[in-house]
PDB file of N, CA, C and O in Angstrom:
ATOM      1  N   MET A 231      93.319 108.398 137.961  1.00 76.00           N
ATOM      2  CA  MET A 231      95.035 108.356 137.991  1.00 76.00           C
ATOM      3  C   MET A 231      94.887 107.411 136.225  1.00 76.00           C
ATOM      4  O   MET A 231      95.086 107.738 135.185  1.00 76.00           O
ATOM      5  N   PHE A 232      94.662 106.339 137.300  1.00 91.00           N
ATOM      6  CA  PHE A 232      94.139 105.167 136.023  1.00 91.00           C
ATOM      7  C   PHE A 232      93.198 104.888 135.060  1.00 91.00           C
ATOM      8  O   PHE A 232      93.324 103.437 134.931  1.00 91.00           O
ATOM      9  N   ASP A 233      91.992 105.287 135.745  1.00 93.00           N
ATOM     10  CA  ASP A 233      90.972 105.062 135.192  1.00 93.00           C
ATOM     11  C   ASP A 233      90.602 105.493 133.699  1.00 93.00           C
ATOM     12  O   ASP A 233      90.195 104.258 133.352  1.00 93.00           O
ATOM     13  N   ASP A 234      91.161 106.067 132.670  1.00 95.00           N
ATOM     14  CA  ASP A 234      91.291 106.116 131.105  1.00 95.00           C
ATOM     15  C   ASP A 234      92.458 105.083 131.313  1.00 95.00           C
ATOM     16  O   ASP A 234      91.461 104.558 129.869  1.00 95.00           O
ATOM     17  N   LEU A 235      93.368 104.859 131.488  1.00 95.00           N
ATOM     18  CA  LEU A 235      93.960 103.170 130.782  1.00 95.00           C
ATOM     19  C   LEU A 235      92.751 102.277 131.280  1.00 95.00           C
ATOM     20  O   LEU A 235      93.060 101.469 129.978  1.00 95.00           O
ATOM     21  N   PHE A 236      92.285 102.297 132.848  1.00 96.00           N
ATOM     22  CA  PHE A 236      91.728 101.028 131.919  1.00 96.00           C
ATOM     23  C   PHE A 236      90.117 101.049 131.586  1.00 96.00           C
ATOM     24  O   PHE A 236      89.994 100.360 131.121  1.00 96.00           O
ATOM     25  N   ASN A 237      89.644 101.959 130.982  1.00 96.00           N
ATOM     26  CA  ASN A 237      88.685 102.429 130.639  1.00 96.00           C
ATOM     27  C   ASN A 237      89.150 102.241 128.722  1.00 96.00           C
ATOM     28  O   ASN A 237      88.537 101.481 127.793  1.00 96.00           O
ATOM     29  N   VAL A 238      90.177 102.579 128.511  1.00 96.00           N
ATOM     30  CA  VAL A 238      90.800 102.314 127.534  1.00 96.00           C
ATOM     31  C   VAL A 238      90.934 100.849 126.554  1.00 96.00           C
ATOM     32  O   VAL A 238      90.677 100.088 125.912  1.00 96.00           O
ATOM     33  N   THR A 239      91.748 100.497 127.641  1.00 96.00           N
ATOM     34  CA  THR A 239      91.649  99.134 127.506  1.00 96.00           C
ATOM     35  C   THR A 239      91.002  97.618 127.785  1.00 96.00           C
ATOM     36  O   THR A 239      90.829  97.125 127.168  1.00 96.00           O
ATOM     37  N   SER A 240      90.025  98.476 128.296  1.00 96.00           N
ATOM     38  CA  SER A 240      88.581  97.703 128.465  1.00 96.00           C
ATOM     39  C   SER A 240      87.439  97.555 126.898  1.00 96.00           C
ATOM     40  O   SER A 240      87.584  96.486 126.586  1.00 96.00           O
ATOM     41  N   GLN A 241      87.274  99.056 126.796  1.00 97.00           N
ATOM     42  CA  GLN A 241      86.995  98.777 125.503  1.00 97.00           C
ATOM     43  C   GLN A 241      87.978  98.363 124.301  1.00 97.00           C
ATOM     44  O   GLN A 241      87.387  98.052 123.230  1.00 97.00           O
ATOM     45  N   GLN A 242      89.549  98.239 124.095  1.00 97.00           N
ATOM     46  CA  GLN A 242      90.199  97.835 123.260  1.00 97.00           C
ATOM     47  C   GLN A 242      89.621  96.387 123.148  1.00 97.00           C
ATOM     48  O   GLN A 242      89.390  95.038 122.001  1.00 97.00           O
ATOM     49  N   MET A 243      89.545  95.889 124.310  1.00 96.00           N
ATOM     50  CA  MET A 243      89.530  94.149 125.023  1.00 96.00           C
ATOM     51  C   MET A 243      88.269  94.170 124.057  1.00 96.00           C
ATOM     52  O   MET A 243      87.577  93.382 123.980  1.00 96.00           O
ATOM     53  N   SER A 244      86.980  94.763 124.479  1.00 96.00           N
ATOM     54  CA  SER A 244      85.673  94.899 123.257  1.00 96.00           C
ATOM     55  C   SER A 244      85.546  94.300 122.361  1.00 96.00           C
ATOM     56  O   SER A 244      85.400  93.768 121.586  1.00 96.00           O
ATOM     57  N   LYS A 245      86.420  95.592 121.604  1.00 96.00           N
ATOM     58  CA  LYS A 245      86.369  96.022 120.591  1.00 96.00           C
ATOM     59  C   LYS A 245      87.315  93.614 119.796  1.00 96.00           C
ATOM     60  O   LYS A 245      86.923  93.669 118.836  1.00 96.00           O
ATOM     61  N   PHE A 246      88.057  93.993 120.613  1.00 96.00           N
ATOM     62  CA  PHE A 246      89.031  92.623 120.456  1.00 96.00           C
ATOM     63  C   PHE A 246      87.876  91.021 120.199  1.00 96.00           C
ATOM     64  O   PHE A 246      88.016  90.996 119.210  1.00 96.00           O
ATOM     65  N   SER A 247      87.327  91.491 121.158  1.00 94.00           N
ATOM     66  CA  SER A 247      86.847  90.361 121.911  1.00 94.00           C
ATOM     67  C   SER A 247      85.629  89.788 121.103  1.00 94.00           C
ATOM     68  O   SER A 247      85.211  88.498 120.212  1.00 94.00           O
ATOM     69  N   ASP A 248      84.965  91.058 120.602  1.00 95.00           N
ATOM     70  CA  ASP A 248      83.322  90.770 118.779  1.00 95.00           C
ATOM     71  C   ASP A 248      84.037  90.438 117.905  1.00 95.00           C
ATOM     72  O   ASP A 248      83.997  89.929 117.147  1.00 95.00           O
ATOM     73  N   THR A 249      85.399  90.399 117.302  1.00 94.00           N
ATOM     74  CA  THR A 249      85.646  89.812 116.834  1.00 94.00           C
ATOM     75  C   THR A 249      86.512  88.102 116.180  1.00 94.00           C
ATOM     76  O   THR A 249      86.907  87.401 115.652  1.00 94.00           O
ATOM     77  N   VAL A 250      86.899  87.809 117.714  1.00 92.00           N
ATOM     78  CA  VAL A 250      87.315  87.108 117.958  1.00 92.00           C
ATOM     79  C   VAL A 250      86.577  85.859 117.608  1.00 92.00           C
ATOM     80  O   VAL A 250      85.142  85.395 118.248  1.00 92.00           O
ATOM     81  N   MET A 251      87.316  84.476 116.816  1.00 91.00           N
ATOM     82  CA  MET A 251      86.451  83.978 116.229  1.00 91.00           C
ATOM     83  C   MET A 251      86.701  82.010 116.659  1.00 91.00           C
ATOM     84  O   MET A 251      86.693  80.780 116.231  1.00 91.00           O
ATOM     85  N   ASP A 252      88.419  82.403 117.272  1.00 95.00           N
ATOM     86  CA  ASP A 252      89.147  80.778 117.332  1.00 95.00           C
ATOM     87  C   ASP A 252      89.524  80.961 118.733  1.00 95.00           C
ATOM     88  O   ASP A 252      89.707  81.977 119.923  1.00 95.00           O
ATOM     89  N   GLN A 253      90.194  79.904 119.003  1.00 96.00           N
ATOM     90  CA  GLN A 253      91.090  79.241 120.634  1.00 96.00           C
ATOM     91  C   GLN A 253      92.386  80.608 120.373  1.00 96.00           C
ATOM     92  O   GLN A 253      92.794  80.803 121.882  1.00 96.00           O
ATOM     93  N   PHE A 254      93.321  80.879 119.609  1.00 96.00           N
ATOM     94  CA  PHE A 254      94.211  81.830 119.557  1.00 96.00           C
ATOM     95  C   PHE A 254      93.922  83.335 120.240  1.00 96.00           C
ATOM     96  O   PHE A 254      94.317  83.520 121.310  1.00 96.00           O
ATOM     97  N   GLY A 255      92.742  83.601 119.490  1.00 94.00           N
ATOM     98  CA  GLY A 255      91.940  85.234 119.505  1.00 94.00           C
ATOM     99  C   GLY A 255      91.210  84.863 121.329  1.00 94.00           C
ATOM    100  O   GLY A 255      91.842  86.303 121.857  1.00 94.00           O
ATOM    101  N   GLN A 256      91.271  83.401 121.675  1.00 95.00           N
ATOM    102  CA  GLN A 256      90.372  83.642 123.022  1.00 95.00           C
ATOM    103  C   GLN A 256      91.611  84.175 123.662  1.00 95.00           C
ATOM    104  O   GLN A 256      91.733  84.421 124.657  1.00 95.00           O
ATOM    105  N   SER A 257      92.903  82.677 123.109  1.00 97.00           N
ATOM    106  CA  SER A 257      94.370  82.794 123.653  1.00 97.00           C
ATOM    107  C   SER A 257      94.864  84.150 124.911  1.00 97.00           C
ATOM    108  O   SER A 257      95.176  84.718 125.513  1.00 97.00           O
ATOM    109  N   ILE A 258      94.460  85.060 123.967  1.00 96.00           N
ATOM    110  CA  ILE A 258      95.232  86.304 123.515  1.00 96.00           C
ATOM    111  C   ILE A 258      94.300  87.919 124.889  1.00 96.00           C
ATOM    112  O   ILE A 258      95.109  88.185 125.409  1.00 96.00           O
ATOM    113  N   ILE A 259      92.904  87.159 124.726  1.00 96.00           N
ATOM    114  CA  ILE A 259      92.066  87.947 125.598  1.00 96.00           C
ATOM    115  C   ILE A 259      92.453  87.174 126.734  1.00 96.00           C
ATOM    116  O   ILE A 259      93.196  87.919 128.308  1.00 96.00           O
ATOM    117  N   SER A 260      92.242  86.260 127.062  1.00 96.00           N
ATOM    118  CA  SER A 260      93.076  85.476 128.729  1.00 96.00           C
ATOM    119  C   SER A 260      94.501  86.093 129.371  1.00 96.00           C
ATOM    120  O   SER A 260      94.644  85.966 129.941  1.00 96.00           O
ATOM    121  N   ASP A 261      95.315  85.775 127.873  1.00 97.00           N
ATOM    122  CA  ASP A 261      96.707  85.989 128.797  1.00 97.00           C
ATOM    123  C   ASP A 261      97.388  87.154 128.653  1.00 97.00           C
ATOM    124  O   ASP A 261      98.742  87.633 129.241  1.00 97.00           O
ATOM    125  N   VAL A 262      96.733  88.539 127.303  1.00 97.00           N
ATOM    126  CA  VAL A 262      97.092  89.092 127.712  1.00 97.00           C
ATOM    127  C   VAL A 262      96.034  90.632 128.224  1.00 97.00           C
ATOM    128  O   VAL A 262      96.451  91.412 128.881  1.00 97.00           O
ATOM    129  N   PHE A 263      94.976  90.771 127.108  1.00 97.00           N
ATOM    130  CA  PHE A 263      94.350  91.260 128.376  1.00 97.00           C
ATOM    131  C   PHE A 263      93.706  92.063 129.738  1.00 97.00           C
ATOM    132  O   PHE A 263      93.978  92.363 130.424  1.00 97.00           O
ATOM    133  N   ASP A 264      92.849  90.675 129.993  1.00 97.00           N
ATOM    134  CA  ASP A 264      93.121  89.982 131.362  1.00 97.00           C
ATOM    135  C   ASP A 264      93.775  90.296 132.487  1.00 97.00           C
ATOM    136  O   ASP A 264      93.537  90.850 133.481  1.00 97.00           O
ATOM    137  N   PRO A 265      94.934  90.108 132.324  1.00 98.00           N
ATOM    138  CA  PRO A 265      96.571  90.156 133.055  1.00 98.00           C
ATOM    139  C   PRO A 265      96.577  91.705 133.186  1.00 98.00           C
ATOM    140  O   PRO A 265      96.919  92.399 134.372  1.00 98.00           O
ATOM    141  N   LEU A 266      96.517  92.155 131.996  1.00 97.00           N
ATOM    142  CA  LEU A 266      96.698  93.924 131.956  1.00 97.00           C
ATOM    143  C   LEU A 266      95.726  94.645 132.836  1.00 97.00           C
ATOM    144  O   LEU A 266      96.171  95.571 133.671  1.00 97.00           O
ATOM    145  N   LEU A 267      94.482  93.770 133.336  1.00 97.00           N
ATOM    146  CA  LEU A 267      93.227  95.006 133.311  1.00 97.00           C
ATOM    147  C   LEU A 267      93.924  94.412 134.755  1.00 97.00           C
ATOM    148  O   LEU A 267      93.424  95.703 135.647  1.00 97.00           O
ATOM    149  N   GLN A 268      93.492  93.285 134.741  1.00 98.00           N
ATOM    150  CA  GLN A 268      94.084  92.711 136.888  1.00 98.00           C
ATOM    151  C   GLN A 268      95.420  93.936 137.358  1.00 98.00           C
ATOM    152  O   GLN A 268      95.153  94.704 138.265  1.00 98.00           O
ATOM    153  N   ASP A 269      96.532  94.121 136.252  1.00 98.00           N
ATOM    154  CA  ASP A 269      97.535  95.270 136.738  1.00 98.00           C
ATOM    155  C   ASP A 269      97.132  96.539 136.907  1.00 98.00           C
ATOM    156  O   ASP A 269      97.750  96.611 138.056  1.00 98.00           O
ATOM    157  N   ILE A 270      96.480  97.378 136.219  1.00 97.00           N
ATOM    158  CA  ILE A 270      96.130  98.480 136.130  1.00 97.00           C
ATOM    159  C   ILE A 270      94.837  98.845 136.927  1.00 97.00           C
ATOM    160  O   ILE A 270      94.995  99.665 137.948  1.00 97.00           O
ATOM    161  N   SER A 271      93.944  97.268 137.390  1.00 97.00           N
ATOM    162  CA  SER A 271      93.187  97.456 138.737  1.00 97.00           C
ATOM    163  C   SER A 271      94.063  97.370 139.750  1.00 97.00           C
ATOM    164  O   SER A 271      93.962  98.375 140.865  1.00 97.00           O
ATOM    165  N   GLY A 272      95.219  96.808 140.086  1.00 97.00           N
ATOM    166  CA  GLY A 272      96.269  97.051 140.996  1.00 97.00           C
ATOM    167  C   GLY A 272      96.336  98.228 141.315  1.00 97.00           C
ATOM    168  O   GLY A 272      97.307  98.701 142.047  1.00 97.00           O
ATOM    169  N   LEU A 273      96.969  99.045 140.359  1.00 97.00           N
ATOM    170  CA  LEU A 273      97.713 100.685 140.137  1.00 97.00           C
ATOM    171  C   LEU A 273      97.110 101.173 140.630  1.00 97.00           C
ATOM    172  O   LEU A 273      97.189 102.190 141.397  1.00 97.00           O
ATOM    173  N   GLN A 274      95.514 101.320 140.144  1.00 96.00           N
ATOM    174  CA  GLN A 274      94.353 101.974 140.708  1.00 96.00           C
ATOM    175  C   GLN A 274      94.542 101.729 141.789  1.00 96.00           C
ATOM    176  O   GLN A 274      94.640 102.831 143.274  1.00 96.00           O
ATOM    177  N   GLN A 275      93.984 100.640 142.806  1.00 96.00           N
ATOM    178  CA  GLN A 275      94.545 100.663 144.014  1.00 96.00           C
ATOM    179  C   GLN A 275      95.104 101.488 144.841  1.00 96.00           C
ATOM    180  O   GLN A 275      95.699 102.262 146.146  1.00 96.00           O
ATOM    181  N   MET A 276      96.769 101.203 144.061  1.00 96.00           N
ATOM    182  CA  MET A 276      97.665 101.861 144.979  1.00 96.00           C
ATOM    183  C   MET A 276      97.980 103.065 145.054  1.00 96.00           C
ATOM    184  O   MET A 276      98.316 103.613 145.922  1.00 96.00           O
ATOM    185  N   GLY A 277      97.146 103.195 143.938  1.00 95.00           N
ATOM    186  CA  GLY A 277      96.850 104.801 143.920  1.00 95.00           C
ATOM    187  C   GLY A 277      96.485 105.838 144.861  1.00 95.00           C
ATOM    188  O   GLY A 277      96.576 106.388 144.906  1.00 95.00           O
ATOM    189  N   GLU A 278      95.217 105.695 145.000  1.00 95.00           N
ATOM    190  CA  GLU A 278      93.863 105.569 145.735  1.00 95.00           C
ATOM    191  C   GLU A 278      94.515 104.900 147.183  1.00 95.00           C
ATOM    192  O   GLU A 278      94.996 106.264 148.128  1.00 95.00           O
ATOM    193  N   LEU A 279      95.340 104.224 147.386  1.00 96.00           N
ATOM    194  CA  LEU A 279      96.264 104.154 148.989  1.00 96.00           C
ATOM    195  C   LEU A 279      97.503 104.978 149.379  1.00 96.00           C
ATOM    196  O   LEU A 279      97.843 105.874 150.209  1.00 96.00           O
ATOM    197  N   PHE A 280      97.981 105.862 148.337  1.00 96.00           N
ATOM    198  CA  PHE A 280      99.093 106.785 147.968  1.00 96.00           C
ATOM    199  C   PHE A 280      98.263 107.864 148.353  1.00 96.00           C
ATOM    200  O   PHE A 280      98.812 108.759 149.016  1.00 96.00           O
ATOM    201  N   GLN A 281      97.094 107.982 147.675  1.00 96.00           N
ATOM    202  CA  GLN A 281      96.885 109.677 148.280  1.00 96.00           C
ATOM    203  C   GLN A 281      95.770 109.348 149.714  1.00 96.00           C
ATOM    204  O   GLN A 281      95.493 110.931 150.011  1.00 96.00           O
ATOM    205  N   ALA A 282      95.503 109.000 149.981  1.00 96.00           N
ATOM    206  CA  ALA A 282      94.639 108.314 151.093  1.00 96.00           C
ATOM    207  C   ALA A 282      95.930 108.825 152.441  1.00 96.00           C
ATOM    208  O   ALA A 282      95.890 109.700 152.988  1.00 96.00           O
ATOM    209  N   ARG A 283      97.121 108.105 151.607  1.00 97.00           N
ATOM    210  CA  ARG A 283      98.392 108.363 153.125  1.00 97.00           C
ATOM    211  C   ARG A 283      98.765 110.031 153.209  1.00 97.00           C
ATOM    212  O   ARG A 283      99.149 109.987 153.614  1.00 97.00           O
ATOM    213  N   ALA A 284      98.886 110.190 151.547  1.00 97.00           N
ATOM    214  CA  ALA A 284      99.498 111.757 151.577  1.00 97.00           C
ATOM    215  C   ALA A 284      98.456 111.846 152.362  1.00 97.00           C
ATOM    216  O   ALA A 284      99.163 113.327 152.769  1.00 97.00           O
ATOM    217  N   ALA A 285      97.356 112.335 152.267  1.00 97.00           N
ATOM    218  CA  ALA A 285      96.226 113.121 152.891  1.00 97.00           C
ATOM    219  C   ALA A 285      96.599 113.695 154.075  1.00 97.00           C
ATOM    220  O   ALA A 285      96.980 114.410 155.256  1.00 97.00           O
ATOM    221  N   GLU A 286      96.941 111.649 155.256  1.00 97.00           N
ATOM    222  CA  GLU A 286      97.380 111.565 156.172  1.00 97.00           C
ATOM    223  C   GLU A 286      98.491 112.819 156.822  1.00 97.00           C
ATOM    224  O   GLU A 286      98.364 113.288 157.677  1.00 97.00           O
ATOM    225  N   ILE A 287      99.608 112.138 155.665  1.00 97.00           N
ATOM    226  CA  ILE A 287     100.837 112.960 156.251  1.00 97.00           C
ATOM    227  C   ILE A 287     100.457 114.441 156.207  1.00 97.00           C
ATOM    228  O   ILE A 287     101.232 114.730 157.300  1.00 97.00           O
ATOM    229  N   ASP A 288     100.089 115.023 155.030  1.00 96.00           N
ATOM    230  CA  ASP A 288      99.361 116.086 154.969  1.00 96.00           C
ATOM    231  C   ASP A 288      98.721 116.994 156.080  1.00 96.00           C
ATOM    232  O   ASP A 288      99.278 118.041 156.862  1.00 96.00           O
ATOM    233  N   GLN A 289      98.108 116.058 156.902  1.00 95.00           N
ATOM    234  CA  GLN A 289      96.627 116.602 158.177  1.00 95.00           C
ATOM    235  C   GLN A 289      97.830 116.170 159.433  1.00 95.00           C
ATOM    236  O   GLN A 289      97.863 117.728 160.198  1.00 95.00           O
ATOM    237  N   LEU A 290      98.806 115.663 159.486  1.00 94.00           N
ATOM    238  CA  LEU A 290      99.956 115.275 160.567  1.00 94.00           C
ATOM    239  C   LEU A 290     100.743 116.095 160.071  1.00 94.00           C
ATOM    240  O   LEU A 290     101.111 117.029 161.586  1.00 94.00           O
ATOM    241  N   THR A 291     101.192 116.427 159.393  1.00 94.00           N
ATOM    242  CA  THR A 291     102.471 117.621 159.350  1.00 94.00           C
ATOM    243  C   THR A 291     101.936 118.741 159.995  1.00 94.00           C
ATOM    244  O   THR A 291     102.183 119.795 159.859  1.00 94.00           O
ATOM    245  N   GLY A 292     100.706 119.236 159.300  1.00 93.00           N
ATOM    246  CA  GLY A 292     100.316 120.762 159.855  1.00 93.00           C
ATOM    247  C   GLY A 292      99.993 120.706 161.190  1.00 93.00           C
ATOM    248  O   GLY A 292      99.741 121.554 161.860  1.00 93.00           O
ATOM    249  N   GLU A 293      99.233 119.382 161.344  1.00 91.00           N
ATOM    250  CA  GLU A 293      98.896 119.914 163.180  1.00 91.00           C
ATOM    251  C   GLU A 293     100.532 119.652 163.775  1.00 91.00           C
ATOM    252  O   GLU A 293     100.343 120.288 164.494  1.00 91.00           O
ATOM    253  N   LEU A 294     102.186 119.269 163.720  1.00 90.00           N
ATOM    254  CA  LEU A 294     102.897 119.332 164.235  1.00 90.00           C
ATOM    255  C   LEU A 294     103.443 121.132 163.781  1.00 90.00           C
ATOM    256  O   LEU A 294     103.764 121.419 164.949  1.00 90.00           O
ATOM    257  N   LYS A 295     102.822 121.926 162.670  1.00 89.00           N
ATOM    258  CA  LYS A 295     103.652 123.027 162.252  1.00 89.00           C
ATOM    259  C   LYS A 295     102.798 123.793 163.164  1.00 89.00           C
ATOM    260  O   LYS A 295     103.449 124.451 163.838  1.00 89.00           O
ATOM    261  N   SER A 296     101.344 123.016 163.639  1.00 89.00           N
ATOM    262  CA  SER A 296     100.824 124.403 164.605  1.00 89.00           C
ATOM    263  C   SER A 296     101.003 124.186 166.003  1.00 89.00           C
ATOM    264  O   SER A 296     101.083 125.122 166.708  1.00 89.00           O
ATOM    265  N   THR A 297     101.557 123.107 166.473  1.00 85.00           N
ATOM    266  CA  THR A 297     101.439 122.633 167.545  1.00 85.00           C
ATOM    267  C   THR A 297     103.189 123.058 168.192  1.00 85.00           C
ATOM    268  O   THR A 297     103.442 124.043 168.967  1.00 85.00           O
ATOM    269  N   GLY A 298     104.308 123.226 166.942  1.00 76.00           N
ATOM    270  CA  GLY A 298     105.063 123.475 166.686  1.00 76.00           C
ATOM    271  C   GLY A 298     105.511 124.878 167.053  1.00 76.00           C
ATOM    272  O   GLY A 298     106.305 125.632 167.870  1.00 76.00           O
ATOM    273  N   SER A 299     104.616 125.771 166.638  1.00 61.00           N
ATOM    274  CA  SER A 299     104.166 127.360 166.391  1.00 61.00           C
ATOM    275  C   SER A 299     104.088 127.975 167.846  1.00 61.00           C
ATOM    276  O   SER A 299     103.650 128.969 167.890  1.00 61.00           O
ATOM    277  N   MET A 300     103.086 126.930 168.373  1.00 52.00           N
ATOM    278  CA  MET A 300     102.283 127.349 169.649  1.00 52.00           C
ATOM    279  C   MET A 300     103.214 127.097 170.487  1.00 52.00           C
ATOM    280  O   MET A 300     103.363 128.586 171.179  1.00 52.00           O
ATOM    281  N   GLY A 301     104.599 126.808 170.609  1.00 51.00           N
ATOM    282  CA  GLY A 301     105.635 126.271 171.582  1.00 51.00           C
ATOM    283  C   GLY A 301     106.351 127.416 171.090  1.00 51.00           C
ATOM    284  O   GLY A 301     106.675 127.840 172.775  1.00 51.00           O
ATOM    285  N   ASP A 302     106.040 128.548 170.278  1.00 52.00           N
ATOM    286  CA  ASP A 302     107.268 129.508 170.503  1.00 52.00           C
ATOM    287  C   ASP A 302     107.103 130.834 170.399  1.00 52.00           C
ATOM    288  O   ASP A 302     107.244 131.698 171.298  1.00 52.00           O
ATOM    289  N   GLU A 303     105.698 130.939 171.128  1.00 49.00           N
ATOM    290  CA  GLU A 303     105.232 131.642 171.812  1.00 49.00           C
ATOM    291  C   GLU A 303     105.336 132.221 173.066  1.00 49.00           C
ATOM    292  O   GLU A 303     105.606 131.535 173.871  1.00 49.00           O
TER     293      GLU A 303
END
């Protein structure tokens, strides 16, 4: 989900860093791009955890439904 955003941001940071010639430009990389990439990476990890938890919930829900329907017979 966030992979494209991470890749685009990384590409833009690379393009920008190729033109950086001074300390001010370097500060933009360290104060803007680096934290942004860290935040996106954190969102990627949360998205993966969410997907894993959703799969667990779906599995448990399926098990509960099958157990409940067996009791109705």
